[in-house]
Structure formats: C-alpha cells, structure tokens
Coordinates of C-alpha atoms and ligand atoms in Angstrom, one line a residue:
M5 CA -105.3 54.5 171.9
A6 CA -102.3 56.7 171.0
T7 CA -101.8 57.8 167.4
I8 CA -98.4 56.7 166.1
Y9 CA -96.9 57.8 162.7
H10 CA -94.2 56.0 160.6
D11 CA -92.5 56.8 157.3
E12 CA -95.5 55.6 155.4
D13 CA -97.7 58.3 157.0
A14 CA -95.3 61.2 156.3
R15 CA -94.4 62.8 152.9
L16 CA -91.3 64.8 152.4
E17 CA -93.1 66.4 149.4
A18 CA -95.3 68.3 151.9
I19 CA -92.4 70.6 152.7
A20 CA -90.2 70.2 149.6
G21 CA -89.0 73.6 148.3
Q22 CA -89.9 75.3 151.6
T23 CA -86.9 77.0 153.2
I24 CA -86.3 75.5 156.7
A25 CA -84.4 77.8 159.1
V26 CA -82.8 75.8 161.9
I27 CA -82.4 78.4 164.6
G28 CA -79.5 77.3 167.0
Y29 CA -76.8 74.9 165.7
G30 CA -76.2 73.1 169.0
N31 CA -77.0 69.6 170.3
Q32 CA -80.2 69.2 168.4
G33 CA -79.8 71.9 165.8
R34 CA -76.7 70.5 164.1
S35 CA -78.0 66.9 164.0
Q36 CA -81.4 67.9 162.8
A37 CA -80.0 70.3 160.2
L38 CA -77.7 67.7 158.8
N39 CA -80.5 65.1 158.7
L40 CA -82.9 67.5 157.0
R41 CA -80.3 68.3 154.4
D42 CA -79.5 64.7 153.8
S43 CA -83.2 64.1 153.3
G44 CA -83.0 66.5 150.3
L45 CA -84.7 69.4 152.0
S46 CA -83.7 73.1 151.8
V47 CA -82.0 74.1 155.0
I48 CA -80.4 77.3 156.2
V49 CA -79.1 78.1 159.7
G50 CA -79.7 81.0 162.0
N51 CA -77.2 81.4 164.9
I52 CA -75.4 83.9 167.1
R53 CA -71.7 84.4 166.3
D54 CA -70.1 81.6 168.3
Y55 CA -68.3 78.2 167.9
A56 CA -71.6 76.7 166.6
L57 CA -71.8 79.2 163.8
E58 CA -68.2 78.2 162.8
Q59 CA -69.3 74.6 162.9
A60 CA -72.3 75.3 160.7
E61 CA -70.0 77.0 158.1
A62 CA -67.6 74.1 158.3
D63 CA -70.5 71.8 157.6
G64 CA -71.2 73.8 154.4
M65 CA -74.5 75.3 155.8
E66 CA -75.8 78.6 154.6
V67 CA -75.6 80.7 157.8
H68 CA -77.3 83.9 158.7
P69 CA -78.0 86.0 161.9
I70 CA -81.2 84.6 163.5
A71 CA -83.5 87.4 162.4
E72 CA -82.3 87.2 158.7
A73 CA -82.7 83.4 158.7
C74 CA -86.3 83.8 160.0
R75 CA -87.0 86.4 157.3
R76 CA -86.0 84.0 154.6
A77 CA -87.8 81.0 156.1
E78 CA -91.1 79.2 155.4
I79 CA -90.4 77.0 158.3
A80 CA -88.5 78.0 161.5
M81 CA -87.3 75.3 163.9
L82 CA -86.4 76.8 167.2
L83 CA -83.5 74.8 168.6
I84 CA -82.0 77.1 171.1
P85 CA -82.1 76.6 174.9
D86 CA -85.7 76.8 176.3
E87 CA -84.8 79.5 178.9
V88 CA -83.5 82.0 176.3
M89 CA -86.2 81.2 173.7
P90 CA -88.9 83.7 174.7
E91 CA -86.6 86.7 174.5
V92 CA -85.0 85.6 171.2
F93 CA -88.5 84.8 169.9
E94 CA -89.8 88.3 170.7
R95 CA -86.8 90.1 169.4
D96 CA -85.5 88.1 166.4
V97 CA -88.1 85.6 165.3
A98 CA -91.7 86.9 165.6
P99 CA -91.1 90.2 163.8
Q100 CA -89.6 88.4 160.8
L101 CA -91.9 85.4 160.1
R102 CA -94.3 85.9 157.3
S103 CA -98.0 84.9 157.6
G104 CA -98.5 81.2 156.8
A105 CA -95.0 80.2 158.0
A106 CA -94.6 77.3 160.4
L107 CA -92.9 77.3 163.7
S108 CA -91.5 74.1 165.1
F109 CA -90.4 73.3 168.6
A110 CA -88.4 70.4 170.0
S111 CA -89.9 71.0 173.4
G112 CA -93.4 71.9 174.3
Y113 CA -92.3 73.9 177.4
N114 CA -92.6 77.6 176.2
I115 CA -95.9 77.1 174.4
A116 CA -97.4 74.9 177.1
F117 CA -96.8 77.4 179.9
G118 CA -97.6 80.5 177.8
L119 CA -94.1 81.9 177.7
I120 CA -94.3 82.2 173.9
Q121 CA -97.5 83.1 172.1
P122 CA -97.0 82.9 168.3
D123 CA -99.2 85.0 166.0
A124 CA -102.4 83.3 164.9
S125 CA -101.3 83.3 161.2
L126 CA -98.6 80.7 162.0
D127 CA -98.7 77.0 162.0
V128 CA -97.2 75.8 165.3
V129 CA -95.9 72.2 165.6
L130 CA -94.0 70.0 167.9
I131 CA -91.3 67.5 167.0
A132 CA -89.7 66.5 170.3
P133 CA -87.0 63.8 169.9
R134 CA -86.7 61.3 172.7
M135 CA -83.0 61.2 171.9
I136 CA -80.0 63.4 172.7
G137 CA -78.5 65.4 169.8
I138 CA -75.6 63.0 168.9
G139 CA -78.1 60.1 168.8
V140 CA -80.4 62.0 166.5
R141 CA -77.5 62.1 163.9
E142 CA -76.1 58.7 164.6
R143 CA -79.4 57.0 164.3
Y144 CA -80.3 58.8 161.1
V145 CA -77.0 57.7 159.6
S146 CA -77.5 54.1 160.8
G147 CA -81.0 54.0 159.4
E148 CA -82.6 53.2 162.8
G149 CA -84.2 56.5 163.5
F150 CA -85.4 57.7 166.9
P151 CA -88.8 58.2 168.5
S152 CA -90.4 61.6 169.0
F153 CA -93.4 63.2 170.6
V154 CA -95.2 65.2 167.8
G155 CA -98.2 67.3 167.5
V156 CA -100.0 70.3 165.9
H157 CA -100.6 73.1 168.3
R158 CA -102.1 75.4 165.7
D159 CA -103.1 74.7 162.2
A160 CA -103.3 78.2 160.6
T161 CA -102.8 77.1 156.9
G162 CA -104.7 73.8 156.8
N163 CA -101.3 72.1 156.1
A164 CA -99.8 72.0 159.6
Q165 CA -100.2 68.3 160.0
Q166 CA -98.6 67.4 156.7
R167 CA -95.8 69.9 157.4
M168 CA -95.2 68.5 160.8
L169 CA -95.1 64.9 159.5
G170 CA -92.8 66.0 156.6
L171 CA -90.4 67.5 159.1
A172 CA -90.5 64.5 161.4
R173 CA -89.7 62.3 158.4
G174 CA -86.9 64.7 157.3
V175 CA -85.1 64.5 160.7
G176 CA -85.4 60.7 160.6
S177 CA -87.9 60.2 163.4
T178 CA -90.8 58.5 161.6
R179 CA -88.4 55.6 160.8
A180 CA -88.7 54.6 164.4
G181 CA -92.2 56.1 165.1
C182 CA -93.7 59.4 166.4
I183 CA -96.5 59.5 169.0
E184 CA -99.0 62.3 168.9
M185 CA -99.2 64.5 171.9
S186 CA -100.0 68.1 173.0
M187 CA -97.3 70.6 173.9
H188 CA -98.5 70.5 177.5
D189 CA -98.4 66.7 177.8
E190 CA -94.9 66.5 176.2
A191 CA -93.5 69.2 178.5
S192 CA -95.2 67.6 181.6
L193 CA -93.8 64.1 180.8
D194 CA -90.4 65.5 180.2
L195 CA -90.3 67.5 183.4
F196 CA -91.8 64.6 185.4
T197 CA -88.9 62.4 184.4
E198 CA -86.4 65.1 185.4
Q199 CA -88.1 66.1 188.6
A200 CA -89.7 63.0 190.0
F201 CA -88.5 59.7 188.4
G202 CA -84.8 60.8 188.2
P203 CA -84.6 62.1 191.8
A204 CA -86.5 59.2 193.2
F205 CA -84.3 56.8 191.4
G206 CA -81.2 58.8 192.6
R207 CA -82.4 58.5 196.2
V208 CA -82.7 54.7 195.9
L209 CA -79.2 54.6 194.5
S210 CA -77.6 56.8 197.1
S211 CA -79.4 54.9 199.9
A212 CA -77.9 51.6 198.6
V213 CA -74.4 53.2 198.4
E214 CA -74.6 54.6 201.9
L215 CA -75.9 51.4 203.4
L216 CA -73.2 49.2 201.7
V217 CA -70.3 51.6 202.5
E218 CA -71.5 51.8 206.1
A219 CA -71.6 48.0 206.2
G220 CA -67.9 48.0 205.4
Y221 CA -67.7 47.3 201.6
P222 CA -65.1 49.3 199.6
P223 CA -66.8 52.2 198.0
E224 CA -65.2 51.4 194.6
A225 CA -66.7 47.9 194.7
V226 CA -70.1 49.2 195.7
L227 CA -70.3 51.6 192.8
L228 CA -69.0 49.0 190.4
E229 CA -71.6 46.5 191.7
L230 CA -74.5 49.0 191.5
Y231 CA -73.8 50.8 188.2
L232 CA -70.3 51.5 187.2
S233 CA -69.7 48.1 185.6
G234 CA -72.5 48.8 183.1
E235 CA -74.2 45.5 184.1
F236 CA -77.3 47.2 185.4
A237 CA -77.5 49.5 182.3
Y238 CA -77.1 46.4 180.2
S239 CA -80.2 44.9 181.9
F240 CA -82.1 48.1 181.2
E241 CA -81.1 47.8 177.6
K242 CA -82.3 44.2 177.5
M243 CA -85.6 45.4 179.1
R244 CA -85.9 47.8 176.2
E245 CA -85.1 45.2 173.6
V246 CA -87.0 42.1 174.8
G247 CA -89.2 43.3 177.7
G248 CA -88.9 43.1 181.5
L249 CA -90.2 39.5 181.7
E250 CA -88.1 38.1 178.9
Q251 CA -84.9 39.7 180.1
M252 CA -85.2 37.7 183.3
K253 CA -83.8 34.7 181.5
Y254 CA -80.4 36.4 181.3
H255 CA -80.2 36.3 185.1
S256 CA -79.3 33.3 187.3
H257 CA -82.0 31.3 189.1
T258 CA -80.6 32.5 192.4
S259 CA -81.0 36.1 191.2
Q260 CA -84.5 35.5 190.0
Y261 CA -85.6 33.8 193.2
G262 CA -84.0 36.4 195.5
S263 CA -85.4 39.3 193.5
A264 CA -88.9 37.9 193.3
T265 CA -89.2 36.9 197.0
R266 CA -87.6 40.1 198.4
S267 CA -89.4 42.6 196.1
R268 CA -92.5 42.3 198.4
R269 CA -90.7 43.9 201.2
F270 CA -90.5 47.2 199.3
M271 CA -94.1 47.2 198.2
H272 CA -95.3 49.5 201.0
L273 CA -92.9 52.2 199.8
S274 CA -94.9 52.5 196.6
D275 CA -97.7 54.7 198.1
P276 CA -95.4 57.4 199.7
I277 CA -93.3 57.5 196.5
K278 CA -96.4 57.9 194.4
Q279 CA -97.7 60.6 196.7
K280 CA -94.5 62.7 196.4
M281 CA -94.4 62.1 192.6
G282 CA -98.0 63.2 192.4
E283 CA -97.2 66.5 194.2
V284 CA -94.4 67.2 191.7
L285 CA -96.6 66.3 188.8
E286 CA -99.3 68.7 190.0
E287 CA -96.8 71.6 190.3
I288 CA -95.7 70.9 186.7
R289 CA -99.2 70.6 185.3
S290 CA -100.5 73.7 187.0
G291 CA -97.6 75.8 185.7
T292 CA -96.3 76.5 189.3
F293 CA -92.9 75.1 188.4
A294 CA -92.6 77.1 185.1
D295 CA -93.5 80.3 187.1
E296 CA -90.9 79.5 189.7
W297 CA -88.2 78.8 187.1
S298 CA -89.0 82.0 185.2
R299 CA -88.6 84.0 188.4
H300 CA -85.3 82.3 189.4
Q301 CA -83.5 82.5 186.0
D302 CA -81.1 85.3 187.1
Q303 CA -80.0 83.2 190.1
A304 CA -79.5 80.0 188.0
A305 CA -75.8 80.3 187.3
Q306 CA -75.1 80.9 191.0
L307 CA -77.3 77.9 192.0
F308 CA -75.6 75.6 189.5
A309 CA -72.2 76.7 190.7
K310 CA -73.1 75.9 194.3
I311 CA -74.5 72.5 193.4
R312 CA -71.4 71.7 191.4
E313 CA -69.1 72.7 194.2
A314 CA -71.0 70.6 196.7
R315 CA -71.0 67.6 194.4
E316 CA -67.3 68.0 193.6
H317 CA -66.4 67.7 197.3
S318 CA -68.8 64.8 198.0
D319 CA -67.7 61.3 199.0
M320 CA -69.7 59.9 196.0
N321 CA -67.7 62.0 193.5
R322 CA -64.4 61.0 195.1
W323 CA -65.4 57.3 195.1
E324 CA -66.6 57.5 191.5
E325 CA -63.4 59.1 190.3
S326 CA -61.3 56.5 192.1
A327 CA -63.4 53.6 190.7
R328 CA -63.4 55.0 187.2
R329 CA -59.6 55.3 187.2
A330 CA -59.1 51.9 188.7
F331 CA -61.4 50.2 186.2
R332 CA -60.5 52.4 183.3
I333 CA -64.0 53.5 182.6
G334 CA -65.0 56.3 180.2
N335 CA -62.6 59.3 180.1
A336 CA -60.5 57.7 182.8
A337 CA -59.6 54.9 180.3
R338 CA -57.5 57.3 178.2
Ligands
LIG403 P1 -78.1 74.0 173.0 O1 -77.8 74.2 174.5 O2 -77.2 73.0 172.3 O3 -78.1 75.4 172.3 C1 -78.3 75.5 170.9 C2 -77.7 76.7 170.4 O4 -78.4 77.9 170.9 C3 -76.2 76.9 170.7 O5 -75.5 77.2 169.5 C4 -76.2 78.0 171.7 O6 -75.0 78.7 171.7 C5 -77.4 78.9 171.2 N1 -77.8 79.9 172.1 C6 -77.6 79.9 173.5 N2 -78.1 81.1 174.0 C7 -78.6 81.8 173.0 C8 -79.2 83.0 172.9 N3 -79.4 83.8 173.9 N4 -79.5 83.5 171.6 C9 -79.3 82.7 170.5 N5 -78.7 81.5 170.6 C10 -78.4 81.0 171.8 O7 -79.6 73.5 172.8 P2 -80.2 72.0 172.7 O8 -80.0 71.5 171.3 O9 -79.8 71.2 173.9 O10 -81.8 72.3 172.9 C11 -82.6 72.9 171.8 C12 -84.0 72.5 172.0 O11 -84.1 71.1 171.8 C13 -84.6 72.9 173.3 O12 -86.0 73.2 173.1 C14 -84.6 71.5 174.1 O13 -85.5 71.4 175.1 C15 -84.8 70.6 172.9 N6 -84.3 69.2 173.2 C16 -83.0 69.0 173.5 C17 -82.6 67.7 173.7 C18 -81.1 67.5 173.9 O14 -80.6 66.4 173.6 N7 -80.3 68.4 174.3 C19 -83.4 66.5 173.5 C20 -84.8 66.9 173.1 C21 -85.2 68.2 172.9 P3 -73.9 78.5 172.9 O15 -73.6 77.1 172.9 O16 -72.8 79.5 172.5 O17 -74.6 78.9 174.2

C-alpha cells in the first residue's frame, strides 16, 4: 500500500527560519518560490543573469548568483533543466553547501541514474510535482494544491523526512496529497509516460487521422472530431473527476453500445503494445536511456531543429493550423 501525505502530516515549522535557495527561476522555480514565500518561509533565489533573474527581482525576491545563493542556504531546491544540472551542481552548488544542508529535486532523474552524487553529509529529498509550473502557482492560489511524488533519498541529519514534508507543504502539494516514492521510480514513471504511453497514444491518433482522411473526410473535420473540439479532453477530465465507469453516463446509449461491442476487436493489440512498452521500460530502468541521452546532449539542438522542421512541413501541422483558424481555437482565436 502506497504511503500518502496530506497537510496534517506535514509541519512548516520543521523548516521555519531555514533559508531556502530556489535555484532556477523558470517554470517550476518561480511558482515554487512564490508559494514558499506565501507560506511564510524564508526564500532566496539563485539564477544566471537572464530574463528569469529580472522576473525574480520584479517579484521582490532576494536574488544572488547560484553559488552565492547556495552558500547562504540551509535548503537548496534545484529547479534548473535536468540536462544542465550535473555541471551546475559540480561547479556552483556542491562546493558551497554546508554539511547538514538539504538538497531538493523536482525530478529524480540525475540521482536515479548516478549523474549527481551529493556529499554524504547532505539530506537529499524529492518533491516532484505532477503539475506544470503555471499550475503549481494557480492551484496554490486557488487552494486546490497539486499532487507530487515525494521521498527521502538520504537522511544525513535525522530530519530529512520532516524537512521534505515541510517543503512539500510549503509549495502547496500536501493540500492535494503526496505519494512516497524513490528517485528511481519517479524518474522511471515519468520517462515511461514520455517514451511509451505518449508515443503509443500518438500512433493511435495518427492512425485514426490517416484512415479518416484517406476515406475522404475533410482533415479539419477529422481533427475537430478526434481532439481539437476539446470533447475528448473533456471526457478525460470527467474520468479524472468521477471515474471511467461513472463518466459513461455523459455519453449517449448509441455511443456506449458501439464502444462496448467494438472494443473487443482491439483486444489482440494489447499484447504487442505491452511488449513494446516493456522494452522501453527496461531501457529506462537499466539506465540505458540515461546513458544514451548523456552521450547525445551535444547533438540535441540539431536533432530538435530537424524534428521541428519535419513537423512544420507535415500535413498534420497544416491541417491543425487550418482547423484552429477556422474554429478560432487557442492562439488562433485572437
Ligand atoms: P526551466 O527550463 O524553466 O529552467 C529553469 C531555469 O534554469 C531558467 O531560468 C533557465 O534559464 C535556467 N537555466 C538554464 N540553463 C541553465 C544553466 N546552464 N545554468 C543555470 N541556469 C540555467 O526548468 P523547469 O522549471 O522546466 O524544470 C526544473 C526542474 O523541475 C527539472 O528538474 C524538471 O524535471 C522538474 N519538473 C518540471 C516540470 C515542468 O512543468 N516544467 C514538472 C515537474 C518537474 P533560461 O530560461 O535562460 O534557459
């Protein structure tokens, strides 16, 4: 049975008076820093000189270069991109942290795959929001909170668990609930969603688009039907709120009958999909993917540019743009 923490399990007093350095004032950093400050905690920001640093100053944060912020901190929250983190850690973070400080990660990746190895005198904790940065702030302000995967990787001081829970409460996550997990499990689940669930789902979607367009339906209508109208996303939202079974009542009897009777025809696809997903999961868990990604970092910008160019010239992108304009969706509504 999973261990889940809520507000009543977490005390802000466990970290009251400890200087928390939020390193990186980007997607997660800005939202988490504002939430921690509004929770009455003592927050400073460490950032490189860029637009984010100007934003931190405009938000009234005390801002320092990363090394200086770490030197002043009892708790350092590393909220910079995962791929640059090992280098920044070695150069600016590790030499500055005092014995007994806590190091907090929003992703287990670098610890799980051995790319960062903090000193044994440090508490090392995980607070990994299941929420994008904007949502972290919006849901703190609304009072809803957001779920996170949390854990203690190393308890050097005997207080790591209390510090982790204090931080999780400070950012607003224990309001919704935090589930305990190792760094390795958190990173593996996250990567699995990105590398197996997402691509498999994407392949189902593009197969449906190809089939329907080849059958003569206007591409704009096909995209609208499948996802651009937001109807499908709405059903997902209802699944989240009331459950898959209960949300069925929002669909017509024809829909329920057709879906139930035809779903059997796709059953045999389950085994090959699970097999492919299993291969991806194994690469993730064994560290093969992390090794590969570390070796390919210097080619990443080139690869992303290539992918972007191919997508920009794809039929799907053209159809999407046309449908979004026609139906005034998102940015195209302005
Ligand atoms: P961002 O991409 O928003 O980057 C955060 C900040 O780090 C930015 O100000 C960025 O500056 C700065 N930065 C970039 N490169 C360097 C560098 N070499 N040295 C110092 N600072 C640098 O990060 P995220 O908030 O997206 O991610 C932070 C952490 O949170 C990661 O561990 C991620 O896995 C985790 N996470 C992220 C989620 C999300 O919603 N994005 C969700 C859950 C967890 P600049 O913009 O100028 O490059």
